[in-house]
Tab-separated table of C-alpha atoms and ligand atoms in Angstrom:
chain	number	residue	atom	x	y	z
A	1	MET	CA	6.480	-41.817	7.108
A	2	SER	CA	3.681	-43.167	4.899
A	3	TRP	CA	0.900	-45.336	6.294
A	4	GLU	CA	2.114	-48.338	4.310
A	5	ALA	CA	5.705	-47.987	5.487
A	6	LEU	CA	4.463	-47.759	9.068
A	7	ALA	CA	2.199	-50.798	8.560
A	8	THR	CA	5.177	-52.810	7.297
A	9	GLU	CA	7.156	-51.875	10.397
A	10	ILE	CA	4.287	-52.868	12.680
A	11	ARG	CA	3.872	-56.245	10.957
A	12	GLY	CA	7.468	-57.010	11.878
A	13	CYS	CA	7.011	-56.230	15.573
A	14	THR	CA	7.967	-58.994	18.012
A	15	ALA	CA	7.926	-56.974	21.229
A	16	CYS	CA	5.371	-59.151	23.084
A	17	PRO	CA	6.661	-62.757	23.144
A	18	GLU	CA	3.418	-64.313	24.428
A	19	LEU	CA	1.332	-62.629	21.736
A	20	VAL	CA	3.862	-63.332	18.985
A	21	ALA	CA	3.782	-67.042	19.871
A	22	GLU	CA	-0.007	-67.217	19.587
A	23	ARG	CA	-0.910	-64.792	16.815
A	24	ASP	CA	-1.565	-65.736	13.209
A	25	ARG	CA	-1.333	-62.172	11.973
A	26	VAL	CA	-0.507	-58.702	13.153
A	27	VAL	CA	-3.721	-56.741	12.699
A	28	VAL	CA	-2.354	-53.332	11.820
A	29	GLY	CA	-5.710	-51.642	11.271
A	30	GLU	CA	-7.075	-49.545	8.441
A	31	LEU	CA	-6.823	-45.874	7.610
A	32	PRO	CA	-8.511	-44.904	4.339
A	33	ALA	CA	-6.995	-41.827	2.715
A	34	GLY	CA	-8.714	-38.680	3.956
A	35	ALA	CA	-10.658	-40.464	6.726
A	36	ARG	CA	-12.361	-37.848	8.921
A	37	LEU	CA	-13.406	-40.409	11.526
A	38	VAL	CA	-11.113	-42.950	13.181
A	39	LEU	CA	-12.380	-45.598	15.581
A	40	VAL	CA	-10.023	-47.057	18.169
A	41	GLY	CA	-10.892	-50.408	19.752
A	42	GLU	CA	-9.052	-52.783	22.056
A	43	ALA	CA	-7.351	-55.719	20.319
A	44	PRO	CA	-7.992	-58.263	17.568
A	45	GLY	CA	-10.176	-61.261	18.351
A	46	ALA	CA	-10.108	-64.704	16.745
A	47	GLN	CA	-11.755	-63.669	13.476
A	48	GLU	CA	-9.609	-60.566	13.143
A	49	ASP	CA	-6.474	-62.628	13.767
A	50	LEU	CA	-7.609	-65.041	11.059
A	51	GLU	CA	-8.425	-62.390	8.454
A	52	GLY	CA	-5.848	-59.771	9.400
A	53	ARG	CA	-8.504	-57.023	9.517
A	54	PRO	CA	-9.946	-55.201	12.540
A	55	PHE	CA	-13.598	-55.531	13.564
A	56	VAL	CA	-14.712	-58.317	11.238
A	57	GLY	CA	-16.313	-60.640	13.820
A	58	ARG	CA	-19.739	-60.234	15.417
A	59	ALA	CA	-18.795	-56.977	17.083
A	60	GLY	CA	-17.519	-55.665	13.766
A	61	GLN	CA	-20.742	-56.595	12.003
A	62	LEU	CA	-22.698	-54.686	14.615
A	63	LEU	CA	-20.341	-51.748	14.241
A	64	ASP	CA	-20.840	-51.717	10.464
A	65	ARG	CA	-24.596	-51.710	10.968
A	66	LEU	CA	-24.531	-48.861	13.469
A	67	LEU	CA	-22.174	-46.861	11.246
A	68	ALA	CA	-24.568	-47.331	8.331
A	69	GLU	CA	-27.496	-46.230	10.520
A	70	ALA	CA	-25.524	-43.058	11.278
A	71	GLY	CA	-25.024	-42.507	7.542
A	72	LEU	CA	-21.376	-43.563	7.596
A	73	ASP	CA	-19.674	-46.013	5.264
A	74	ARG	CA	-17.118	-48.251	6.965
A	75	ALA	CA	-14.938	-47.924	3.848
A	76	ASP	CA	-14.419	-44.229	4.693
A	77	VAL	CA	-13.667	-44.782	8.379
A	78	GLY	CA	-10.328	-45.551	9.997
A	79	VAL	CA	-10.324	-48.538	12.360
A	80	LEU	CA	-7.422	-49.132	14.739
A	81	ASN	CA	-6.752	-50.981	17.987
A	82	THR	CA	-4.677	-50.312	21.082
A	83	LEU	CA	-3.013	-53.720	20.574
A	84	LYS	CA	-2.193	-55.090	17.137
A	85	CYS	CA	-1.899	-58.739	18.187
A	86	ARG	CA	-4.574	-61.001	19.618
A	87	PRO	CA	-4.254	-61.780	23.318
A	88	PRO	CA	-4.554	-65.565	23.864
A	89	ALA	CA	-8.128	-66.735	24.518
A	90	ASN	CA	-9.236	-63.134	24.071
A	91	ARG	CA	-8.038	-62.151	27.532
A	92	ALA	CA	-7.747	-58.457	28.294
A	93	PRO	CA	-4.531	-56.729	27.217
A	94	LYS	CA	-1.888	-56.526	29.931
A	95	THR	CA	-0.491	-53.165	30.964
A	96	PRO	CA	3.041	-53.880	29.660
A	97	GLU	CA	1.584	-54.993	26.305
A	98	LEU	CA	-0.377	-51.765	26.014
A	99	ALA	CA	2.753	-49.809	26.859
A	100	ARG	CA	4.820	-51.640	24.228
A	101	CYS	CA	2.162	-51.158	21.560
A	102	ARG	CA	1.403	-47.552	22.455
A	103	PRO	CA	4.023	-45.971	20.158
A	104	TRP	CA	2.535	-47.798	17.170
A	105	LEU	CA	-0.900	-46.320	17.793
A	106	GLU	CA	0.631	-42.909	18.490
A	107	ARG	CA	2.350	-43.042	15.131
A	108	GLN	CA	-0.809	-44.250	13.403
A	109	LEU	CA	-2.794	-41.392	14.911
A	110	ALA	CA	-0.144	-38.991	13.691
A	111	CYS	CA	-1.070	-40.203	10.177
A	112	SER	CA	-4.743	-39.433	10.759
A	113	GLY	CA	-4.455	-35.626	10.767
A	114	ASP	CA	-7.263	-33.907	12.643
A	115	ALA	CA	-9.771	-36.762	12.251
A	116	LEU	CA	-12.361	-37.142	14.998
A	117	LEU	CA	-11.378	-40.134	17.140
A	118	VAL	CA	-13.914	-42.450	18.767
A	119	ALA	CA	-12.560	-44.566	21.632
A	120	LEU	CA	-14.541	-47.816	21.799
A	121	GLY	CA	-14.601	-49.509	25.198
A	122	GLY	CA	-12.697	-49.339	28.439
A	123	THR	CA	-9.231	-50.168	27.134
A	124	ALA	CA	-9.318	-47.524	24.395
A	125	VAL	CA	-10.927	-44.977	26.706
A	126	GLY	CA	-8.193	-45.691	29.267
A	127	TRP	CA	-5.554	-45.313	26.546
A	128	PHE	CA	-6.670	-41.725	25.938
A	129	PHE	CA	-8.018	-40.640	29.325
A	130	GLY	CA	-5.956	-42.718	31.742
A	131	ARG	CA	-6.649	-45.937	33.600
A	132	GLY	CA	-9.837	-45.928	35.590
A	133	ALA	CA	-11.605	-43.456	33.292
A	134	LYS	CA	-15.319	-44.214	33.349
A	135	ILE	CA	-17.111	-44.515	30.018
A	136	GLY	CA	-20.473	-43.781	31.600
A	137	ALA	CA	-19.211	-40.450	32.914
A	138	LEU	CA	-17.328	-39.410	29.774
A	139	ARG	CA	-19.461	-40.603	26.882
A	140	GLY	CA	-21.798	-38.381	24.929
A	141	SER	CA	-19.414	-35.508	24.325
A	142	VAL	CA	-16.098	-34.807	22.643
A	143	ALA	CA	-13.040	-34.045	24.766
A	144	THR	CA	-9.669	-32.708	23.708
A	145	VAL	CA	-6.817	-35.016	24.686
A	146	ASP	CA	-3.268	-34.052	23.719
A	147	GLY	CA	-4.690	-31.811	21.036
A	148	ARG	CA	-6.903	-34.544	19.584
A	149	ARG	CA	-10.707	-34.606	19.547
A	150	VAL	CA	-11.822	-37.816	21.221
A	151	LEU	CA	-15.349	-39.136	21.718
A	152	PRO	CA	-15.436	-41.982	24.279
A	153	THR	CA	-18.132	-44.613	24.068
A	154	TYR	CA	-18.892	-48.295	24.599
A	155	HIS	CA	-17.329	-51.157	22.656
A	156	PRO	CA	-19.676	-53.039	20.309
A	157	SER	CA	-18.878	-56.204	22.308
A	158	ALA	CA	-20.475	-54.586	25.354
A	159	ALA	CA	-23.486	-53.653	23.241
A	160	LEU	CA	-23.784	-57.301	22.172
A	161	ARG	CA	-23.336	-58.542	25.740
A	162	PHE	CA	-26.112	-56.356	27.147
A	163	GLY	CA	-28.414	-57.031	24.203
A	164	PRO	CA	-30.442	-54.891	21.831
A	165	ASN	CA	-32.315	-53.141	24.638
A	166	GLY	CA	-29.290	-52.599	26.857
A	167	ALA	CA	-27.843	-49.199	27.731
A	168	PRO	CA	-24.513	-49.743	25.882
A	169	MET	CA	-26.312	-50.372	22.567
A	170	ALA	CA	-28.369	-47.178	22.910
A	171	ALA	CA	-25.308	-45.174	23.953
A	172	LEU	CA	-23.117	-46.513	21.134
A	173	ARG	CA	-25.828	-45.785	18.567
A	174	GLU	CA	-26.279	-42.271	19.935
A	175	ASP	CA	-22.545	-41.561	20.078
A	176	LEU	CA	-21.892	-42.743	16.519
A	177	ALA	CA	-24.727	-40.506	15.340
A	178	LEU	CA	-23.119	-37.647	17.251
A	179	ALA	CA	-19.765	-38.410	15.618
A	180	ALA	CA	-21.399	-38.388	12.178
A	181	SER	CA	-23.040	-35.038	12.896
A	182	LEU	CA	-19.667	-33.512	13.746
A	183	LEU	CA	-17.892	-34.482	10.506
B	1	SF4	S1	0.883	-56.193	20.491
B	1	SF4	FE1	1.925	-54.432	19.548
B	1	SF4	S2	3.886	-54.234	20.650
B	1	SF4	FE2	3.080	-56.316	21.054
B	1	SF4	S3	4.002	-57.635	19.458
B	1	SF4	FE3	2.005	-56.946	18.680
B	1	SF4	S4	2.486	-55.097	17.490
B	1	SF4	FE4	4.246	-55.492	18.813
């Protein structure tokens, strides 16, 4: 199935009644043709829900800046989320929601060939490595999960929360540079 056909299917999804009632848009994500790097975050926030694009709020602006520092152009990078619909008031995704949305991300990743995947934040890291996986213990190197190369790291929101001199910012910067060096 083509990316566009899959995106159309996802936009029609109504599997999570609470999210469907609150969302403005289904934020499918982006996968530029031939992308060698695909980032996987948690879920859309308010700005993403408004614009229908992933990572366009403050966290997204930071991500763009760190990608550019690593020599990467966001236009060449895939950006997906574990959930395609915004949880109300930006609460954390619930386990049943993640389970319902999982097949969509699986199918999206199947479209991404052998791209290097970067899991951003606890929810995405848990999606690949299992609940309870610790970013601090896993970050900084690439693991193979179900035949995919996955680099776990912090979410840009955590980097913002801990500030410019916080450990998550330094780790995210370092890990995106590592990802760039592996392409
Ligand atoms: S979060 Fe995923 S599974 Fe739930 S309604 Fe949105 S697209 Fe469907």
